CSV table of C-alpha atoms and ligand atoms in Angstrom, one decimal:
chain,number,residue,atom,x,y,z
A,1,MET,CA,-29.2,13.2,2.6
A,2,THR,CA,-31.0,10.7,5.0
A,3,GLU,CA,-29.0,8.8,7.7
A,4,THR,CA,-29.4,5.6,5.7
A,5,ARG,CA,-28.2,7.1,2.4
A,6,LEU,CA,-25.2,8.7,4.3
A,7,GLY,CA,-24.4,5.3,5.8
A,8,GLN,CA,-24.6,3.7,2.3
A,9,ARG,CA,-22.2,6.1,0.9
A,10,LYS,CA,-19.7,5.7,3.7
A,11,THR,CA,-19.8,1.9,3.2
A,12,LYS,CA,-19.3,2.5,-0.5
A,13,GLN,CA,-16.4,4.7,0.0
A,14,ARG,CA,-14.7,2.2,2.5
A,15,ASP,CA,-15.3,-0.8,0.0
A,16,THR,CA,-14.1,1.1,-2.8
A,17,ILE,CA,-10.8,2.3,-1.1
A,18,LEU,CA,-10.1,-1.3,0.2
A,19,GLU,CA,-10.7,-2.7,-3.3
A,20,VAL,CA,-8.4,-0.1,-4.8
A,21,ILE,CA,-5.5,-1.2,-2.4
A,22,ARG,CA,-6.3,-4.7,-2.8
A,23,SER,CA,-6.2,-4.8,-6.5
A,24,ALA,CA,-3.1,-2.8,-6.9
A,25,SER,CA,0.3,-4.3,-8.0
A,26,GLY,CA,2.1,-2.6,-5.2
A,27,PRO,CA,1.6,-0.3,-2.2
A,28,LEU,CA,-0.1,3.0,-3.1
A,29,THR,CA,0.2,6.5,-2.0
A,30,VAL,CA,-2.7,8.5,-0.6
A,31,GLU,CA,-2.8,10.5,-4.0
A,32,GLU,CA,-2.9,7.4,-5.9
A,33,ILE,CA,-5.7,5.9,-3.8
A,34,HIS,CA,-7.7,9.2,-4.1
A,35,GLN,CA,-7.3,9.3,-7.9
A,36,ARG,CA,-8.3,5.7,-8.4
A,37,GLY,CA,-11.2,5.7,-5.9
A,38,GLN,CA,-12.8,8.6,-7.8
A,39,HIS,CA,-13.6,6.3,-10.6
A,40,ASP,CA,-16.1,4.5,-8.4
A,41,VAL,CA,-16.9,7.3,-6.1
A,42,PRO,CA,-17.2,10.6,-8.0
A,43,GLY,CA,-16.4,13.6,-5.8
A,44,LEU,CA,-14.4,11.5,-3.3
A,45,GLY,CA,-12.6,13.9,-1.1
A,46,ILE,CA,-8.9,13.7,0.1
A,47,ALA,CA,-10.0,14.1,3.8
A,48,THR,CA,-12.4,11.1,3.3
A,49,VAL,CA,-9.6,9.1,1.8
A,50,TYR,CA,-7.3,9.9,5.1
A,51,ARG,CA,-10.2,9.1,7.4
A,52,THR,CA,-11.1,5.8,5.6
A,53,LEU,CA,-7.4,4.7,5.5
A,54,LYS,CA,-7.2,5.3,9.3
A,55,LEU,CA,-10.4,3.2,9.9
A,56,LEU,CA,-9.2,0.3,7.6
A,57,GLN,CA,-5.8,0.3,9.5
A,58,GLU,CA,-7.5,0.2,12.9
A,59,ALA,CA,-9.6,-2.7,11.5
A,60,GLY,CA,-6.5,-4.5,10.7
A,61,LEU,CA,-7.4,-4.7,6.9
A,62,ILE,CA,-4.5,-2.5,5.5
A,63,GLU,CA,-1.0,-1.5,6.9
A,64,THR,CA,1.5,1.3,6.1
A,65,VAL,CA,4.6,0.7,4.1
A,66,ILE,CA,7.4,3.3,4.8
A,67,LEU,CA,10.0,3.4,2.0
A,68,PRO,CA,13.5,4.4,2.8
A,69,THR,CA,12.8,7.7,1.2
A,70,GLY,CA,10.4,8.3,4.0
A,71,GLU,CA,7.3,8.1,1.8
A,72,THR,CA,4.3,6.3,3.3
A,73,ARG,CA,2.2,4.0,1.2
A,74,TYR,CA,-0.6,1.5,2.0
A,75,GLU,CA,-1.0,-2.2,1.2
A,76,PRO,CA,-3.4,-5.1,2.3
A,77,THR,CA,-2.2,-7.0,5.5
A,78,GLU,CA,-3.1,-10.3,3.8
A,79,LEU,CA,0.1,-10.3,1.8
A,80,GLY,CA,2.8,-12.6,3.1
A,81,HIS,CA,6.5,-12.0,3.3
A,82,HIS,CA,7.4,-9.9,0.2
A,83,HIS,CA,9.5,-7.0,-0.9
A,84,HIS,CA,9.2,-4.0,-3.1
A,85,PHE,CA,10.6,-2.6,-6.3
A,86,HIS,CA,10.5,1.1,-6.7
A,87,CYS,CA,10.8,2.3,-10.3
A,88,ARG,CA,12.8,5.6,-10.4
A,89,THR,CA,11.4,6.5,-13.8
A,90,CYS,CA,7.5,6.2,-13.2
A,91,ASP,CA,7.6,6.3,-9.4
A,92,VAL,CA,5.6,3.2,-9.1
A,93,VAL,CA,6.3,0.7,-6.4
A,94,PHE,CA,5.7,-2.9,-7.2
A,95,ASP,CA,5.3,-6.1,-5.0
A,96,LEU,CA,8.1,-8.8,-5.5
A,97,ASP,CA,7.4,-12.4,-4.9
A,98,ALA,CA,10.9,-13.8,-4.5
A,99,CYS,CA,13.0,-12.9,-1.4
A,100,PRO,CA,16.6,-12.3,-2.3
A,101,VAL,CA,17.8,-12.7,1.3
A,102,GLU,CA,19.3,-16.0,2.3
A,103,ILE,CA,19.1,-15.6,6.1
A,104,PRO,CA,15.3,-16.0,6.9
A,105,GLY,CA,13.8,-15.0,10.3
A,106,GLY,CA,14.9,-17.3,13.0
A,107,GLY,CA,18.3,-17.6,11.4
A,108,SER,CA,21.6,-16.1,12.6
A,109,TYR,CA,24.1,-13.8,11.0
A,110,PRO,CA,27.9,-14.4,11.4
A,111,GLY,CA,29.0,-12.8,14.6
A,112,GLY,CA,26.2,-14.0,16.8
A,113,TYR,CA,23.3,-11.8,15.4
A,114,ILE,CA,20.0,-13.5,15.7
A,115,VAL,CA,18.0,-12.4,12.6
A,116,GLU,CA,14.3,-11.8,13.4
A,117,ASP,CA,13.1,-10.0,10.2
A,118,HIS,CA,14.3,-7.8,7.4
A,119,GLU,CA,12.8,-5.2,4.9
A,120,ILE,CA,14.2,-4.5,1.5
A,121,THR,CA,13.4,-2.1,-1.2
A,122,LEU,CA,15.1,-2.6,-4.7
A,123,TYR,CA,15.4,0.3,-6.9
A,124,GLY,CA,15.7,0.6,-10.7
A,125,THR,CA,13.5,0.7,-13.8
A,126,CYS,CA,10.2,-1.3,-14.1
A,127,PRO,CA,9.4,-3.4,-17.3
A,128,ALA,CA,7.2,-0.6,-18.7
A,129,CYS,CA,9.9,2.0,-18.5
A,130,HIS,CA,12.6,0.1,-20.4
A,131,VAL,CA,13.3,1.7,-23.6
B,201,ZN,ZN1,8.5,2.5,-14.3
B,202,ZN,ZN1,12.6,-11.3,2.4
């Protein structure tokens, strides 16, 4: 492969992985990104996915989401304040639009606590898994 062809392949891998993350309905695991990316980039390796995720993160285009279970997922940085719903049946994590917390950043919690931010993950069953 020539330098140019190699460069083009790298750009394609990067664009594909970014598009996979941007078009998802919630933060994705490395395995999910790898699986979906293979549709556009046949033969895409897991090591390439890890390397590309690091580059996209350094470029400020994506960020990690660490769930209370300790699992790391990736989402675009352009999303505003939002929360996640983790389906225990299919293990998919969805973005939620509504914020169920009544004390926003800059508010105060009784007892003199100044609230700067919060993170919430809701657990349960997603619409597709209701029987
Ligand atoms: Zn589900
Ligand atoms: Zn919130």
